[in-house]
Every structure is written in structure tokens, then in C-alpha cells.
Short mmCIF file of N, CA and C in Angstrom, two decimals:
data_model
loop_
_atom_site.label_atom_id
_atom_site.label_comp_id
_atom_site.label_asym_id
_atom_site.label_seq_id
_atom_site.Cartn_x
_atom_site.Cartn_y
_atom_site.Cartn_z
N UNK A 1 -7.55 35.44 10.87
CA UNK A 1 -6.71 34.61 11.74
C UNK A 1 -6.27 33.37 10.98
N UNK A 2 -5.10 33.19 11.13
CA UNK A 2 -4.56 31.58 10.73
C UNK A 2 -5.51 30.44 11.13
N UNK A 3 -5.64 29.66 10.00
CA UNK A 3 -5.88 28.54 10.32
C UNK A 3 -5.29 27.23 9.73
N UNK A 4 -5.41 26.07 9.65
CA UNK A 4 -4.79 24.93 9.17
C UNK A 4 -6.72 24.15 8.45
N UNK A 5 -5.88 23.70 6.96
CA UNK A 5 -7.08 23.44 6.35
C UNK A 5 -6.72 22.02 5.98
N UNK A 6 -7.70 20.93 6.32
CA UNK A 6 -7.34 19.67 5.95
C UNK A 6 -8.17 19.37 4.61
N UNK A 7 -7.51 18.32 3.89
CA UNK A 7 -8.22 17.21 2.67
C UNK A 7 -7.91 16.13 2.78
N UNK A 8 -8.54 15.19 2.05
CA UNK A 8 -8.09 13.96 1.58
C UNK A 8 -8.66 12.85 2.14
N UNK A 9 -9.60 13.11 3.53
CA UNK A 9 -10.10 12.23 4.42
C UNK A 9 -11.60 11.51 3.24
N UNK A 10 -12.06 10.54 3.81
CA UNK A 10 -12.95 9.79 3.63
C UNK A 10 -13.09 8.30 3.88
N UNK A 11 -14.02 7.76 3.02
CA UNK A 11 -14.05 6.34 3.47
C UNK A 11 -13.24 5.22 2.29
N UNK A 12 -12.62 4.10 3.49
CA UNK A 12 -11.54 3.28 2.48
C UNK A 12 -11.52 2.18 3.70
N UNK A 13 -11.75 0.85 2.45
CA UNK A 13 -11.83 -0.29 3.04
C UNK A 13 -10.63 -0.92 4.11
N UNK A 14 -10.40 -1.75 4.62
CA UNK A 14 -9.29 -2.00 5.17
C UNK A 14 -8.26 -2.52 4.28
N UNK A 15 -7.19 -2.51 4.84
CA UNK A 15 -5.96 -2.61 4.37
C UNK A 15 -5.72 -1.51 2.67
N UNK A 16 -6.63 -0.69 2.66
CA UNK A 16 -6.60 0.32 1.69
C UNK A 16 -5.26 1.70 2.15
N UNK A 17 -5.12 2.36 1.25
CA UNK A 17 -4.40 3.69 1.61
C UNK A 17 -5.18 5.37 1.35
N UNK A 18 -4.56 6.22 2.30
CA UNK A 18 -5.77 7.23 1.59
C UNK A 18 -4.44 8.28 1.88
N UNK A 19 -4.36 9.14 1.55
CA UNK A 19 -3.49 10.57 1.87
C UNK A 19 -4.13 12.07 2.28
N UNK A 20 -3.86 12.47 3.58
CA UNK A 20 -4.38 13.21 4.05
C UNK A 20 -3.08 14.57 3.38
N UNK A 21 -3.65 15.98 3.50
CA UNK A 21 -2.93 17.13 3.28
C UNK A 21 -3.50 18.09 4.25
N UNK A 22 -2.40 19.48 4.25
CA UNK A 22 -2.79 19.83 5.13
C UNK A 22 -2.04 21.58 4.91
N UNK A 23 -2.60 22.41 4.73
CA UNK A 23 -2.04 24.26 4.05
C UNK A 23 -2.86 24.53 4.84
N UNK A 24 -1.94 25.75 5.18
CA UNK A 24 -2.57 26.79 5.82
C UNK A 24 -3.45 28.46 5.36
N UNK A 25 -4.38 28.42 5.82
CA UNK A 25 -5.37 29.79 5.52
C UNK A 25 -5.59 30.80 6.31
N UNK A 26 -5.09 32.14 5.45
CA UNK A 26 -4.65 31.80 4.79
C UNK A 26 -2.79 31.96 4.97
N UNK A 27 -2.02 31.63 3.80
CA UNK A 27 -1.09 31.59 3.74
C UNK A 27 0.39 32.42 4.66
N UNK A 28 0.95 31.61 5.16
CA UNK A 28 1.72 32.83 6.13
C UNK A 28 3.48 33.04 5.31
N UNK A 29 4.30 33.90 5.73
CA UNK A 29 5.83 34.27 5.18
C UNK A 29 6.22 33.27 5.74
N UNK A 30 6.25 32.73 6.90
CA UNK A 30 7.19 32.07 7.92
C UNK A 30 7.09 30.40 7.05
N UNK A 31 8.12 29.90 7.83
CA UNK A 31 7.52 28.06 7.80
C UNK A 31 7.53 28.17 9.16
N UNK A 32 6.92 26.86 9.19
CA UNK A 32 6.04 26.80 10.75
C UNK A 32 7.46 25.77 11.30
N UNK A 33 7.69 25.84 12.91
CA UNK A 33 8.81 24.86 12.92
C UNK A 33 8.03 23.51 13.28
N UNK A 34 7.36 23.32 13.68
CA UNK A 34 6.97 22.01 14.06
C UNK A 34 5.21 21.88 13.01
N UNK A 35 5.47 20.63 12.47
CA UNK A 35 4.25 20.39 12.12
C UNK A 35 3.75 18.80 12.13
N UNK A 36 2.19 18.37 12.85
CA UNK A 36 1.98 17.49 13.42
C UNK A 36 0.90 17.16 12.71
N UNK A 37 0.41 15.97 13.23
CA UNK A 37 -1.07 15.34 12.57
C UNK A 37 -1.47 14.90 14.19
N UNK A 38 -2.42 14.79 14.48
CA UNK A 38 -3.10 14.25 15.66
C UNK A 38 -4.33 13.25 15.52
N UNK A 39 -5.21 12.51 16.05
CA UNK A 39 -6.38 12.17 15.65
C UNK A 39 -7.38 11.94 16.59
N UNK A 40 -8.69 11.76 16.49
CA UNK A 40 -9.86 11.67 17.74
C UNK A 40 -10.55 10.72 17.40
N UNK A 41 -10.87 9.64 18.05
CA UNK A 41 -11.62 8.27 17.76
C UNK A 41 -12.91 8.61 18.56
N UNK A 42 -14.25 8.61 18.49
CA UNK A 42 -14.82 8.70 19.43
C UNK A 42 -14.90 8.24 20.39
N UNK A 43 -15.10 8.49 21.61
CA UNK A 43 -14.92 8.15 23.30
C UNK A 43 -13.66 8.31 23.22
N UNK A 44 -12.43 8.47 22.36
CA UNK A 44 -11.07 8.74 22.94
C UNK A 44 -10.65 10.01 23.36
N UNK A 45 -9.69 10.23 23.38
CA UNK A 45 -8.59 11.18 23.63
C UNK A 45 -7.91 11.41 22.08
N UNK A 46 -7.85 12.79 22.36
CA UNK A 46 -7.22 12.99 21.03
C UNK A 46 -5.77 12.21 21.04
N UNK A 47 -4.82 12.02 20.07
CA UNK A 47 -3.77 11.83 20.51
C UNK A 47 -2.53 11.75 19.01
N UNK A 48 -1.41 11.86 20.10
CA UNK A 48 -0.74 12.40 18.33
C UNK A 48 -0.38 11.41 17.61
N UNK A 49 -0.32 11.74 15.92
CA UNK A 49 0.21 10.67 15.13
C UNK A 49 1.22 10.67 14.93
N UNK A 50 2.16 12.14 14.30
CA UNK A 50 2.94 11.92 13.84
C UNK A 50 3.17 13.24 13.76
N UNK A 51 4.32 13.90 13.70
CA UNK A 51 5.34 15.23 13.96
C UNK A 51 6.15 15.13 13.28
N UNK A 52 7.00 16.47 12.79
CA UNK A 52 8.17 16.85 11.88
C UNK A 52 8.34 17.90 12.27
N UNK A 53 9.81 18.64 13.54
CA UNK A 53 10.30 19.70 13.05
C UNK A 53 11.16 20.17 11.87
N UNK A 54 11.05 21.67 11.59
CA UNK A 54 11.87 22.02 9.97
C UNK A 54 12.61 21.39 9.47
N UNK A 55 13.44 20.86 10.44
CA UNK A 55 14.80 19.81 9.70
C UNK A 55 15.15 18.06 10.34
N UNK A 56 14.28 18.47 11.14
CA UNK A 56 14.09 17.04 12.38
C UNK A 56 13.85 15.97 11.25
N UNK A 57 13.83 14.71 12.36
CA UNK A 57 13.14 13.36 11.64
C UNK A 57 11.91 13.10 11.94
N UNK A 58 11.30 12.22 11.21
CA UNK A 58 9.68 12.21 11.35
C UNK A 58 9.44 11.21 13.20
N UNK A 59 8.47 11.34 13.53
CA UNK A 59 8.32 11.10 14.51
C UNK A 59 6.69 10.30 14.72
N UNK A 60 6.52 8.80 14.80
CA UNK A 60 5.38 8.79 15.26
C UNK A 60 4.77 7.64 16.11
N UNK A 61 3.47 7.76 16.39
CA UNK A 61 3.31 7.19 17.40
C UNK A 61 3.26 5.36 17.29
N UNK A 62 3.69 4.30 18.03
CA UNK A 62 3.53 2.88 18.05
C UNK A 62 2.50 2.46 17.06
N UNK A 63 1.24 2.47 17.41
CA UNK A 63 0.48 2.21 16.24
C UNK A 63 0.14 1.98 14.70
N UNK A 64 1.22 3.03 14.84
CA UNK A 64 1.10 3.98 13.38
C UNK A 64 2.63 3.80 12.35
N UNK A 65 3.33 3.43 13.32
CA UNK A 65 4.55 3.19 12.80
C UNK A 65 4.81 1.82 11.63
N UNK A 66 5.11 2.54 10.44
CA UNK A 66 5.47 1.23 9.72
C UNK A 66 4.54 1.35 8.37
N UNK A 67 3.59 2.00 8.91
CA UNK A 67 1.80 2.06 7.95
C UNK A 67 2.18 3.89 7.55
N UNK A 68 2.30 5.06 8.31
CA UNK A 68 1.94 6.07 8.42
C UNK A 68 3.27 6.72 7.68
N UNK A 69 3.16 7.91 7.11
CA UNK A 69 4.47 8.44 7.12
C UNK A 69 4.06 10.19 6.87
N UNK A 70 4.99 10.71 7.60
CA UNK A 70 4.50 12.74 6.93
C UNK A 70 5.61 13.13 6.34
N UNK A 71 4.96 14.12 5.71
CA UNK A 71 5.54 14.12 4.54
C UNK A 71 5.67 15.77 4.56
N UNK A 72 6.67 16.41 4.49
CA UNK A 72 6.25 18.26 4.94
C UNK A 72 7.39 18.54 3.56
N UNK A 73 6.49 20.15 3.12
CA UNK A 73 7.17 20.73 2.19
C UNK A 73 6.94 22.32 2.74
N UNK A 74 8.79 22.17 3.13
CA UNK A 74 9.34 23.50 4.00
C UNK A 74 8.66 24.79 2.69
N UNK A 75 9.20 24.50 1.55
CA UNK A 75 8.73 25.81 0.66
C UNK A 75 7.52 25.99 0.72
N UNK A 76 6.34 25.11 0.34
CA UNK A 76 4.94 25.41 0.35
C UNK A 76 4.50 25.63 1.58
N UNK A 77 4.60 25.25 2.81
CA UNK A 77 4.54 24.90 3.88
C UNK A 77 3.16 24.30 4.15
N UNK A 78 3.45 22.79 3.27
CA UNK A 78 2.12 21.83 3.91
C UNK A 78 2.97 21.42 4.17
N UNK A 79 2.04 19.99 4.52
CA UNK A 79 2.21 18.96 5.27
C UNK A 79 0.98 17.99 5.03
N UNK A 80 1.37 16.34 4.42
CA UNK A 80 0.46 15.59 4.40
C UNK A 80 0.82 14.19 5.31
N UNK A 81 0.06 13.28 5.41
CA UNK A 81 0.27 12.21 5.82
C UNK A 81 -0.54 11.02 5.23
N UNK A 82 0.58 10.55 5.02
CA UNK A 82 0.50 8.95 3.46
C UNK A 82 -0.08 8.14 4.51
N UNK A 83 -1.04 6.93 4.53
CA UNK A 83 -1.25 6.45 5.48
C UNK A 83 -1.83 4.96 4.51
N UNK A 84 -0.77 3.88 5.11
CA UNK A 84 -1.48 3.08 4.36
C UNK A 84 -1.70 1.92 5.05
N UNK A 85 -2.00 0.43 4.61
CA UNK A 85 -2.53 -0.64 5.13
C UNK A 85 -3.44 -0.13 6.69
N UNK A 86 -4.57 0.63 6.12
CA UNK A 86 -5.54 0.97 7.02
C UNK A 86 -6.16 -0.18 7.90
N UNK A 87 -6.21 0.40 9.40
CA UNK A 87 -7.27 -0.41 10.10
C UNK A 87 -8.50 0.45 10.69
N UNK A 88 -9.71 -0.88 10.87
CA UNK A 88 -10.42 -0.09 11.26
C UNK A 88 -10.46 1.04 12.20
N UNK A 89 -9.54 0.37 13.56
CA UNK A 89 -8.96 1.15 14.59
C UNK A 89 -8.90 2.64 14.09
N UNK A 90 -8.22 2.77 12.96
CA UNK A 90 -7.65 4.21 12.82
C UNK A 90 -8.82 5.41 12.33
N UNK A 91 -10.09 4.59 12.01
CA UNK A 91 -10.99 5.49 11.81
C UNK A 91 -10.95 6.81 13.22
N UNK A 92 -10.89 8.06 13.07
CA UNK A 92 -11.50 8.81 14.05
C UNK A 92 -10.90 10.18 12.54
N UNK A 93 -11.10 11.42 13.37
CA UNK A 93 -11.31 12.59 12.78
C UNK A 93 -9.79 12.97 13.36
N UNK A 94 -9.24 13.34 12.07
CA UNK A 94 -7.23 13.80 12.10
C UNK A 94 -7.60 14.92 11.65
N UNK A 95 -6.45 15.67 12.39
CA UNK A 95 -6.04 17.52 12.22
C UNK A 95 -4.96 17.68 12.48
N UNK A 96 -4.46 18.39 11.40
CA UNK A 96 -3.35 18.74 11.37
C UNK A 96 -3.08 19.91 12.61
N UNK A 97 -1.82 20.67 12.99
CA UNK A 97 -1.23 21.13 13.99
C UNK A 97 -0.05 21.79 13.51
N UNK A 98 0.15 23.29 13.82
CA UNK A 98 1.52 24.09 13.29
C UNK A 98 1.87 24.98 14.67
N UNK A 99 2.90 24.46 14.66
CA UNK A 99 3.78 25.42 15.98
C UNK A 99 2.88 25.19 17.29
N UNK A 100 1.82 24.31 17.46
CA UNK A 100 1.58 23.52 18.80
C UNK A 100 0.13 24.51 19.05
N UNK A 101 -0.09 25.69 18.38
CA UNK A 101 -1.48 26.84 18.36
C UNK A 101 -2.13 27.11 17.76
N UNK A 102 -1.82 26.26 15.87
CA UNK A 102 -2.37 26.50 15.41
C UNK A 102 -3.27 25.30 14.36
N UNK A 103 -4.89 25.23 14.35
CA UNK A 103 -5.17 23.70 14.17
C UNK A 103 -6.06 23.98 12.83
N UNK A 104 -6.14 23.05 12.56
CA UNK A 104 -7.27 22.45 11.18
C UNK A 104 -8.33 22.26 11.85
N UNK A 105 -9.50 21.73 10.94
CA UNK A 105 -10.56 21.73 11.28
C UNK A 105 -11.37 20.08 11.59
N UNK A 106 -10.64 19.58 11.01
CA UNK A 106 -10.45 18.09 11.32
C UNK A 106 -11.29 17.45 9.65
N UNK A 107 -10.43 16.58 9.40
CA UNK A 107 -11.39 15.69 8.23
C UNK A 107 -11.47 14.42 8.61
N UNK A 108 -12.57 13.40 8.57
CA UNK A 108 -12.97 12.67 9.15
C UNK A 108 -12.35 11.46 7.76
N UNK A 109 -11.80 9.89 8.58
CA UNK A 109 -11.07 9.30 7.93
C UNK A 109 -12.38 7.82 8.87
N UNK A 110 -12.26 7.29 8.03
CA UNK A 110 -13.48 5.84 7.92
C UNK A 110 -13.28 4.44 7.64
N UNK A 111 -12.23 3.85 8.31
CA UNK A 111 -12.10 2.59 7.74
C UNK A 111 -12.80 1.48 7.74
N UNK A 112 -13.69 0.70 6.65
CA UNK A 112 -14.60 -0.48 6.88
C UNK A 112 -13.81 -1.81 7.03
N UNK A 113 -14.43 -2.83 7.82
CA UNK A 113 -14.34 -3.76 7.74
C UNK A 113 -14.14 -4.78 7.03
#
């Protein structure tokens, strides 16, 4: 079965940058039309970061805007997300998302104080 495989997560001080990625396992013919990043803070709600359909514009949420950016490559068919001047806030566990069914496993992102 398809899945979505994340990297790049770990721990990074504030106002640091880290780059998340994000391929799928294994590999499919298609490109996916929509591809997303989401994230889970504990006690939250998951909630989304940031979206790209195939040819669309990037899309993301208030927070995140300005700091965040995705980044999708229709041929390979990843998808990463550049994420920089970190806050602690943004620590929780991000997963990527293809065509709205299909998810990653989550890599956990850590920002210190």
C-alpha cells in the first residue's frame, strides 16, 4: 500500500531553519494533484500548514506565512517544506498528505527556547 515517507525533522534552536521532505513508498506513475504538510502540537488539533495543487499556488496557513514555504517537484513527486525563523510554537509532529488519503508517518520537529 502507498504511503508518504517523511525526513528532515529534529531539534533546532529558535529563530533557526530546518527543511522537512516528503516521497512516497513506494513510488507511484501518477503525480499526486494536491500535496499538503499538516502538523500536531500536543493537546492540539492537527491542522494544516501548507498545500500545493499540480499547478496551483502555494497556500498556507496565518501562522506560518512569511517563515514557511513548499516546495513540490511534479517529476519526482516530493514535496518538502523550507521552514525558517522557527518558533517554539511550531514544535509538534508534521506529515505530509497526497490527494487528501494518503499520509506519512509523521517526523517530529522541536524548537528550543
Amino acid at each position: 500500500q502507498v504511503q508518504l515517507v517523511e525526513s528532515g525533522g529534529g531539534l533546532v534552536q529558535a529563530g533557526g531553519s530546518l527543511t522537512l521532505s516528503c516521497e512516497s513508498s513506494p513510488h507511484v506513475a501518477y503525480t499526486f494533484y494536491r500535496l499538503a504538510w499538516y502538523r500536531q502540537a500536543p493537546g492540539k488539533q492537527r491542522e494544516l500548514v501548507a498545500q500545493q495543487t499540480r499547478k496551483g499556488d502555494p497556500e498556507y496557513a496565518d501562522s506560518v506565512k512569511g517563515r514557511f514555504t513548499i516546495s513540490r517537484d511534479n517529476r519526482k513527486n516530493t514535496v518538502d517544506l523550507h521552514m525558517n525563523d522557527l518558533k517554539p510554537n511550531d514544535t509538534a509532529v508534521y506529515y505530509c498528505n497526497a490527494d487528501n488519503n494518503i499520509w506519512g508517518q509523521g517526523t517530529q520537529v522541536t524548537v528550543s527556547a
